[in-house]
Short mmCIF file of C-alpha atoms in Angstrom, two decimals:
data_model
loop_
_atom_site.label_atom_id
_atom_site.label_comp_id
_atom_site.label_asym_id
_atom_site.label_seq_id
_atom_site.Cartn_x
_atom_site.Cartn_y
_atom_site.Cartn_z
CA GLU I 900 31.74 -23.35 28.99
CA VAL I 901 29.27 -22.72 31.84
CA LEU I 902 29.12 -19.12 31.21
CA GLU I 903 28.07 -19.70 27.33
CA GLN I 904 25.54 -22.13 28.43
CA LEU I 905 24.05 -19.48 30.92
CA ASN I 906 24.07 -17.00 27.88
CA ASP I 907 22.28 -19.25 25.83
CA TYR I 908 19.80 -20.25 28.38
CA SER I 909 16.10 -19.60 27.26
CA LEU I 910 13.09 -20.14 29.59
CA PRO I 911 10.67 -22.96 28.86
CA LEU I 912 8.01 -22.30 26.03
CA GLU I 913 5.28 -22.46 28.59
CA LEU I 914 6.81 -19.87 30.76
CA LEU I 915 7.50 -17.66 27.60
CA ARG I 916 3.94 -17.77 26.71
CA LYS I 917 2.71 -16.79 30.16
CA ARG I 918 5.34 -14.02 30.07
CA GLU I 919 4.06 -12.80 26.67
CA SER I 920 0.25 -13.11 27.90
CA ALA I 921 0.95 -10.98 31.29
CA SER I 922 3.22 -8.34 29.49
CA LEU I 923 1.18 -7.88 25.98
CA TRP I 924 -2.07 -9.58 25.73
CA SER I 925 -3.54 -8.93 28.92
CA PRO I 926 -3.04 -5.28 29.24
CA TYR I 927 -4.20 -4.92 25.58
CA PHE I 928 -7.53 -6.92 26.73
CA HIS I 929 -8.00 -4.35 29.34
CA GLN I 930 -7.32 -1.53 27.29
CA MET I 931 -10.27 -2.48 25.08
CA LEU I 932 -12.34 -2.84 28.03
CA ALA I 933 -11.47 0.45 29.02
CA MET I 934 -12.56 1.70 25.57
CA ILE I 935 -15.79 -0.08 25.96
CA GLU I 936 -16.29 1.48 29.42
CA GLU I 937 -16.09 4.91 28.10
CA THR I 938 -19.37 3.95 26.18
CA VAL I 939 -21.32 2.77 29.14
CA GLU I 940 -24.60 4.28 30.04
CA GLU I 941 -27.18 2.85 32.44
CA ASP I 942 -24.77 -0.42 32.88
CA TRP I 943 -24.79 -0.99 29.03
CA PRO I 944 -21.75 -0.51 26.78
CA PHE I 945 -21.94 1.11 23.38
CA GLN I 946 -24.85 3.86 24.33
CA SER I 947 -22.78 7.13 23.99
CA TYR I 948 -19.37 7.89 22.54
CA PRO I 949 -16.82 10.54 23.52
CA ALA I 950 -15.71 12.63 20.66
CA ASP I 951 -12.42 11.25 19.90
CA TRP I 952 -13.37 7.68 20.99
CA ALA I 953 -13.60 6.34 17.53
CA ASP I 954 -10.13 7.47 16.40
CA ARG I 955 -8.43 6.24 19.68
CA GLY I 956 -10.40 3.05 19.17
CA ARG I 957 -9.07 2.59 15.65
CA ARG I 958 -5.57 3.19 16.66
CA LEU I 959 -5.62 0.63 19.35
CA VAL I 960 -7.24 -2.03 16.91
CA THR I 961 -4.38 -1.13 14.75
CA GLU I 962 -1.87 -1.39 17.13
CA ILE I 963 -3.11 -4.94 18.44
CA GLU I 964 -3.56 -6.24 14.84
CA LYS I 965 -0.03 -5.43 14.21
CA ALA I 966 1.15 -7.10 17.50
CA VAL I 967 -0.84 -10.35 16.63
CA SER I 968 0.76 -10.34 12.95
CA GLU I 969 4.18 -10.41 14.36
CA ASP I 970 6.09 -13.64 15.71
CA VAL I 971 4.47 -14.39 18.86
CA PHE I 972 4.46 -17.36 21.59
CA CYS I 973 0.85 -17.15 22.61
CA ALA I 974 -1.94 -18.72 20.45
CA TYR I 975 -4.60 -17.04 22.48
CA PRO I 976 -4.92 -13.88 20.16
CA HIS I 977 -4.91 -15.89 16.88
CA ARG I 978 -8.03 -18.06 18.03
CA ALA I 979 -10.97 -16.67 16.14
CA ASP I 980 -13.26 -18.14 19.09
CA SER I 981 -11.27 -16.45 21.97
CA ASP I 982 -12.72 -13.86 24.16
CA PHE I 983 -9.60 -11.61 23.15
CA ARG I 984 -10.46 -11.97 19.34
CA ARG I 985 -14.27 -11.35 19.37
CA LEU I 986 -13.90 -8.48 21.64
CA LEU I 987 -11.46 -7.06 19.27
CA ALA I 988 -13.82 -7.51 16.30
CA HIS I 989 -16.67 -5.91 18.12
CA LEU I 990 -14.56 -2.96 19.19
CA ALA I 991 -13.28 -2.35 15.45
CA THR I 992 -17.19 -2.45 14.40
CA ALA I 993 -18.18 -0.15 16.90
CA CYS I 994 -15.30 2.17 15.67
CA GLU I 995 -16.87 1.94 12.24
CA GLU I 996 -20.40 1.51 12.29
CA PRO I 997 -21.72 0.74 16.06
CA SER I 998 -25.28 0.20 14.66
CA LYS I 999 -24.01 -3.10 13.21
CA LEU I 1000 -23.70 -4.54 16.77
CA THR I 1001 -26.14 -7.11 17.70
CA GLY I 1002 -27.84 -7.21 21.11
CA ARG I 1003 -25.86 -10.62 21.55
CA GLU I 1004 -22.65 -8.99 20.77
CA VAL I 1005 -23.17 -5.99 22.99
CA SER I 1006 -24.38 -8.55 25.69
CA PHE I 1007 -21.01 -10.44 25.21
CA CYS I 1008 -18.99 -7.26 25.59
CA ARG I 1009 -21.03 -6.11 28.87
CA THR I 1010 -20.56 -9.70 30.49
CA LEU I 1011 -16.55 -9.58 29.59
CA TRP I 1012 -16.48 -6.00 31.22
CA LYS I 1013 -18.61 -7.12 34.44
CA ASP I 1014 -16.78 -10.42 34.77
CA THR I 1015 -13.45 -8.63 34.74
CA LEU I 1016 -14.14 -5.87 37.12
CA SER I 1017 -15.59 -8.54 39.36
CA LYS I 1018 -12.57 -10.60 39.13
CA ARG I 1019 -9.63 -8.04 39.19
CA GLY I 1020 -11.62 -5.11 41.11
CA LYS I 1021 -10.37 -2.66 38.39
CA LEU I 1022 -8.95 -2.67 34.85
CA ARG I 1023 -5.21 -3.07 34.82
CA LEU I 1024 -3.89 -1.42 31.60
CA GLU I 1025 -0.27 -1.70 32.22
CA ALA I 1026 2.02 -4.56 32.33
CA PRO I 1027 2.77 -5.91 35.86
CA ARG I 1028 6.14 -5.29 37.16
CA ASP I 1029 6.82 -8.97 38.05
CA LEU I 1030 6.57 -11.47 35.15
CA PRO I 1031 6.48 -15.38 35.45
CA GLY I 1032 10.24 -16.37 35.21
CA ASP I 1033 11.79 -13.14 36.39
CA ASP I 1034 13.09 -14.93 39.57
CA VAL I 1035 14.82 -17.63 37.31
CA LEU I 1036 16.59 -14.86 34.91
CA HIS I 1037 17.38 -12.67 38.07
CA ALA I 1038 19.00 -15.97 39.64
CA ILE I 1039 21.12 -16.62 36.37
CA GLU I 1040 22.24 -13.00 36.18
CA LYS I 1041 23.48 -13.38 39.55
CA LEU I 1042 25.18 -16.58 39.00
CA LYS I 1043 26.88 -15.06 36.02
CA ALA I 1044 28.28 -12.31 38.03
CA ARG I 1045 29.75 -14.65 40.67
CA LEU I 1046 31.35 -17.15 38.09
CA LEU I 1047 33.23 -13.97 36.48
CA ASP I 1048 35.19 -13.86 39.83
CA PHE I 1049 36.40 -17.31 39.37
CA PRO I 1050 39.34 -18.24 37.28
CA PRO I 1051 37.76 -19.87 33.81
CA GLN I 1052 39.68 -23.31 34.46
CA GLY I 1053 39.76 -23.35 38.19
CA GLY I 1054 36.05 -24.26 39.08
CA VAL I 1055 34.22 -23.56 42.37
CA SER I 1056 36.11 -24.92 45.36
CA ASP I 1057 33.43 -23.76 48.07
CA THR I 1058 29.54 -23.76 47.83
CA GLY I 1059 28.97 -22.74 51.38
CA PRO I 1060 28.46 -18.90 50.84
CA TRP I 1061 25.74 -19.20 48.09
CA LEU I 1062 24.46 -22.85 48.41
CA HIS I 1063 21.66 -21.95 51.08
CA GLU I 1064 20.28 -19.20 48.53
CA LEU I 1065 19.19 -21.91 45.82
CA PRO I 1066 15.88 -23.59 45.91
CA HIS I 1067 16.01 -27.26 47.17
CA PRO I 1068 15.64 -29.14 43.82
CA VAL I 1069 18.44 -26.74 42.42
CA ARG I 1070 20.60 -27.21 45.46
CA ARG I 1071 20.46 -30.85 45.31
CA LYS I 1072 21.59 -30.62 41.54
CA ALA I 1073 24.41 -28.32 42.40
CA LEU I 1074 25.49 -30.51 45.43
CA LYS I 1075 25.85 -33.46 42.69
CA ALA I 1076 28.66 -31.85 41.06
CA HIS I 1077 30.57 -32.44 44.16
CA GLN I 1078 33.42 -34.80 44.02
CA GLY I 1079 34.10 -36.98 47.23
CA THR I 1080 34.14 -40.30 48.80
CA LEU I 1081 30.74 -42.18 49.31
CA SER I 1082 30.74 -41.23 53.06
CA GLU I 1083 31.13 -37.56 52.25
CA LEU I 1084 28.27 -37.57 49.50
CA GLN I 1085 26.16 -39.29 51.87
CA ARG I 1086 26.90 -36.83 54.50
CA LEU I 1087 25.75 -34.25 52.12
CA GLY I 1088 22.37 -36.13 51.62
CA LEU I 1089 23.13 -36.86 48.05
CA ILE I 1090 22.79 -40.67 48.51
CA ASN I 1091 19.47 -41.50 49.77
CA SER I 1092 18.46 -44.70 47.88
CA LEU I 1093 20.31 -47.60 46.53
CA GLU I 1094 19.44 -46.43 42.92
CA ILE I 1095 21.91 -43.58 43.40
CA LEU I 1096 24.18 -45.85 45.01
CA GLU I 1097 23.89 -48.12 41.94
CA GLU I 1098 24.89 -45.24 39.58
CA LEU I 1099 27.99 -44.34 41.63
CA ALA I 1100 29.11 -47.83 42.08
CA PRO I 1101 31.29 -48.12 38.69
CA ARG I 1102 33.22 -45.08 39.78
CA VAL I 1103 34.07 -46.47 43.24
CA VAL I 1104 35.34 -49.80 41.34
CA ALA I 1105 37.25 -47.73 38.83
CA GLY I 1106 38.91 -46.01 41.89
CA VAL I 1107 40.86 -49.24 42.57
CA PHE I 1108 42.98 -48.72 39.69
CA ASP I 1109 46.44 -46.95 39.76
CA CYS I 1110 46.51 -46.23 35.95
CA PRO I 1111 44.02 -43.38 35.25
CA LEU I 1112 43.38 -44.54 31.53
CA LEU I 1113 42.22 -48.02 33.08
CA SER I 1114 39.93 -46.17 35.47
CA ARG I 1115 38.41 -44.36 32.51
CA THR I 1116 37.91 -47.26 30.43
CA TYR I 1117 36.42 -49.28 33.19
CA LYS I 1118 33.74 -46.46 33.67
CA THR I 1119 33.11 -46.46 29.94
CA PHE I 1120 32.96 -50.24 29.96
CA SER I 1121 30.41 -50.55 32.98
CA MET I 1122 27.98 -48.05 31.38
CA ALA I 1123 26.51 -50.84 29.27
CA GLU I 1124 25.74 -54.33 30.54
CA ARG I 1125 28.27 -56.88 29.11
CA ALA I 1126 28.64 -60.59 29.67
CA THR I 1127 32.55 -60.20 28.80
CA GLN I 1128 34.39 -59.37 31.80
CA PHE I 1129 36.59 -56.28 31.98
CA GLU I 1130 39.84 -58.23 32.37
CA SER I 1131 38.72 -60.40 29.21
CA LEU I 1132 38.91 -57.82 26.96
CA PRO I 1133 41.49 -58.21 24.23
CA TRP I 1134 43.42 -55.00 24.78
CA ILE I 1135 43.18 -55.38 28.74
CA ARG I 1136 44.02 -59.17 28.96
CA CYS I 1137 47.78 -58.81 27.49
CA SER I 1138 48.82 -56.52 30.34
CA TRP I 1139 46.30 -57.26 32.93
CA GLN I 1140 47.34 -57.34 36.50
CA PRO I 1141 44.68 -57.44 39.50
CA PRO I 1142 44.43 -54.26 41.35
CA ASP I 1143 45.91 -54.10 44.79
CA PRO I 1144 43.88 -56.10 47.53
CA ASN I 1145 43.84 -53.44 50.14
CA ARG I 1146 42.27 -50.90 47.25
CA ILE I 1147 39.76 -53.61 46.57
CA GLU I 1148 38.74 -54.11 50.07
CA ARG I 1149 38.42 -50.23 50.88
CA ALA I 1150 36.23 -50.00 47.71
CA ALA I 1151 33.80 -53.00 48.77
CA SER I 1152 34.02 -51.87 52.36
CA ASP I 1153 32.51 -48.23 51.00
CA LEU I 1154 29.81 -49.79 48.86
CA LEU I 1155 28.65 -52.22 51.58
CA ASN I 1156 28.75 -49.69 54.29
CA CYS I 1157 26.71 -47.08 52.27
CA TRP I 1158 24.39 -49.75 51.19
CA TRP I 1159 23.66 -50.97 54.68
CA SER I 1160 23.30 -47.73 56.10
CA VAL I 1161 20.79 -46.48 53.60
CA ALA I 1162 18.81 -49.24 53.07
CA GLY I 1163 20.05 -52.44 54.69
CA TYR I 1164 16.71 -54.08 54.38
CA ARG I 1165 16.70 -54.32 50.87
CA ASP I 1166 18.57 -56.78 48.46
CA ALA I 1167 21.44 -55.38 46.49
CA PRO I 1168 20.20 -53.73 43.37
CA ARG I 1169 21.60 -55.67 39.97
CA GLY I 1170 23.98 -53.19 39.06
CA LEU I 1171 25.35 -52.75 42.61
CA ALA I 1172 25.72 -56.43 43.03
CA ARG I 1173 27.59 -56.69 39.44
CA GLN I 1174 30.28 -54.21 40.66
CA LEU I 1175 30.48 -56.13 44.08
CA GLN I 1176 31.04 -59.40 42.08
CA THR I 1177 33.65 -57.67 39.90
CA LEU I 1178 35.59 -56.82 43.06
CA ALA I 1179 35.18 -60.36 44.66
CA ARG I 1180 36.62 -61.73 41.62
CA TRP I 1181 39.57 -59.46 41.43
CA HIS I 1182 39.98 -60.28 45.07
CA GLY I 1183 40.23 -63.84 44.28
CA GLN I 1184 36.74 -65.14 45.55
CA THR I 1185 33.84 -66.49 43.37
CA ASP I 1186 31.09 -64.90 45.41
CA TRP I 1187 31.04 -61.26 46.47
CA ARG I 1188 29.16 -62.41 49.61
CA GLU I 1189 32.29 -64.14 50.72
CA LEU I 1190 33.94 -60.90 50.63
CA ALA I 1191 31.36 -59.09 52.39
CA SER I 1192 31.47 -61.77 55.27
CA GLU I 1193 35.21 -60.77 55.51
CA LEU I 1194 34.62 -57.11 55.85
CA GLN I 1195 31.32 -57.29 58.02
CA GLN I 1196 33.54 -56.77 61.14
CA GLU I 1197 34.09 -52.98 60.03
CA PHE I 1198 30.57 -52.43 60.34
CA ASP I 1199 28.23 -51.38 63.21
CA LEU I 1200 25.62 -54.07 62.52
CA ASN I 1201 23.54 -53.41 65.41
CA THR I 1202 22.46 -50.17 63.87
CA VAL I 1203 21.68 -52.06 60.60
CA MET I 1204 19.75 -54.51 62.55
CA GLU I 1205 17.64 -51.76 64.24
CA GLN I 1206 16.79 -50.29 60.76
CA CYS I 1207 15.55 -53.95 59.32
CA GLN I 1208 13.34 -54.19 62.29
CA GLY I 1209 11.95 -50.86 61.98
CA PHE I 1210 11.27 -51.39 58.46
CA ILE I 1211 9.74 -54.65 59.17
CA SER I 1212 7.34 -53.18 61.81
CA GLN I 1213 6.57 -50.53 59.60
CA GLN I 1214 5.61 -52.66 56.64
CA LYS I 1215 3.57 -55.17 58.77
CA ALA I 1216 1.45 -52.39 60.02
CA LEU I 1217 0.72 -51.02 56.60
CA PRO I 1218 -2.84 -51.19 55.41
CA CYS I 1219 -3.30 -53.26 52.26
CA PRO I 1220 -6.73 -53.66 51.46
CA LYS I 1221 -5.93 -54.84 47.83
CA PRO I 1222 -4.54 -58.44 47.09
CA TYR I 1223 -1.66 -57.30 44.95
CA GLN I 1224 -0.77 -54.83 47.64
CA ARG I 1225 -0.52 -57.47 50.27
CA VAL I 1226 1.68 -59.49 47.84
CA ARG I 1227 4.11 -56.70 47.44
CA ARG I 1228 4.09 -55.79 51.06
CA ASP I 1229 4.91 -59.31 52.17
CA LYS I 1230 7.65 -59.87 49.36
CA ARG I 1231 9.50 -56.47 51.10
CA VAL I 1232 8.98 -58.14 54.43
CA LYS I 1233 10.51 -61.41 53.43
CA THR I 1234 13.62 -59.66 51.86
CA ALA I 1235 13.94 -57.42 55.19
CA GLU I 1236 13.78 -60.66 57.46
CA ARG I 1237 16.28 -62.44 55.16
CA GLN I 1238 18.65 -59.68 55.40
CA LEU I 1239 17.97 -59.26 59.33
CA ALA I 1240 18.75 -63.03 59.55
CA PHE I 1241 22.14 -62.40 57.77
CA PHE I 1242 23.12 -59.54 60.07
CA GLN I 1243 21.94 -61.74 63.17
CA SER I 1244 24.32 -64.54 62.20
CA ARG I 1245 26.97 -62.22 61.57
CA VAL I 1246 26.66 -60.82 65.08
CA ARG I 1247 26.85 -64.35 66.44
CA VAL I 1248 29.80 -65.30 64.53
CA GLN I 1249 31.43 -61.98 66.09
CA VAL I 1250 30.52 -63.13 69.58
CA SER I 1251 31.37 -66.75 68.85
CA PRO I 1252 34.31 -67.53 66.43
CA LEU I 1253 33.86 -71.47 66.88
CA SER I 1254 30.51 -71.02 65.20
CA ARG I 1255 32.09 -70.16 62.05
CA SER I 1256 33.34 -73.47 61.27
CA VAL I 1257 29.86 -74.96 62.33
CA ARG I 1258 27.94 -73.17 59.91
CA THR I 1259 27.26 -74.63 56.63
CA SER I 1260 24.76 -71.95 54.94
CA GLU I 1261 24.06 -68.39 55.29
CA PRO I 1262 21.03 -66.36 54.41
CA ASP I 1263 21.44 -64.20 51.31
CA LEU I 1264 22.69 -60.84 51.43
#
């Protein structure tokens, strides 16, 4: 399937236009200027003509007209007001009746010729060896050759030998195909924001089921925001059994640890909070914060607190000359301070177990 997609790959239209311009229209443009250059005398074109100049000029004009009439990507040679089209028309006139060229047309051709020499140094009559998009096409050919070494249904088990050769954006997309735990994906640098964690959260929650069918059903169910609880669906309710509590705790622990290590100074995004609430409900609790309080002993809260304090200091030092910028900054600082207060309260609870029974309220996560 991957090989079929690679075989069907086509460069973007804009890149195809650039390739066509560099390989076809630019050489034709320079060839027309070279024909005009042959007629230059005292720095002005169309002054003297070699013996076979008109015949060669007609052949070039005919060849270009034929190329323009074919299916092309670039609209430049079709535009009547383009330099290419005007130069072609003046060259065709010079091949038939040079006396019909006006002073303005001769001056136009001279300006094009002089400007091109000034910009390029010399006329380039041949297509360049390297065209735009060649690096992409070569990489695809190289990838196809490598994929042929793998069994069709086996997949790629190790990206180490070739991953470093990919450009950074492509490398990141290739790494996204990895299957692993949240900690493994985070170690690869794939989870660097809560938005990415929010996308992965349903897969983590679906992993608490022993039944693969239930797991797949939950992933499909969680793709849309529904008011109905998963276990309340008619085809699920009749045989529903809560997942193993240990697996629920592991999933919640993975999500919380990843959240707090990536951006502990931020509130949980809506999607992540919804998945944590689902785990808490299956664990027999009404609020996912209760589950988080039970699991917080597994985390290095001092590191998260340092992250929050660093973020608060950074935000307070941020220059915000406009009122709306100050409002947004103050909102981010307030959220981070609320998070920091929660983590500090958890550290105090760990140090003094008696304080757990005294506390009546806790800051939001």
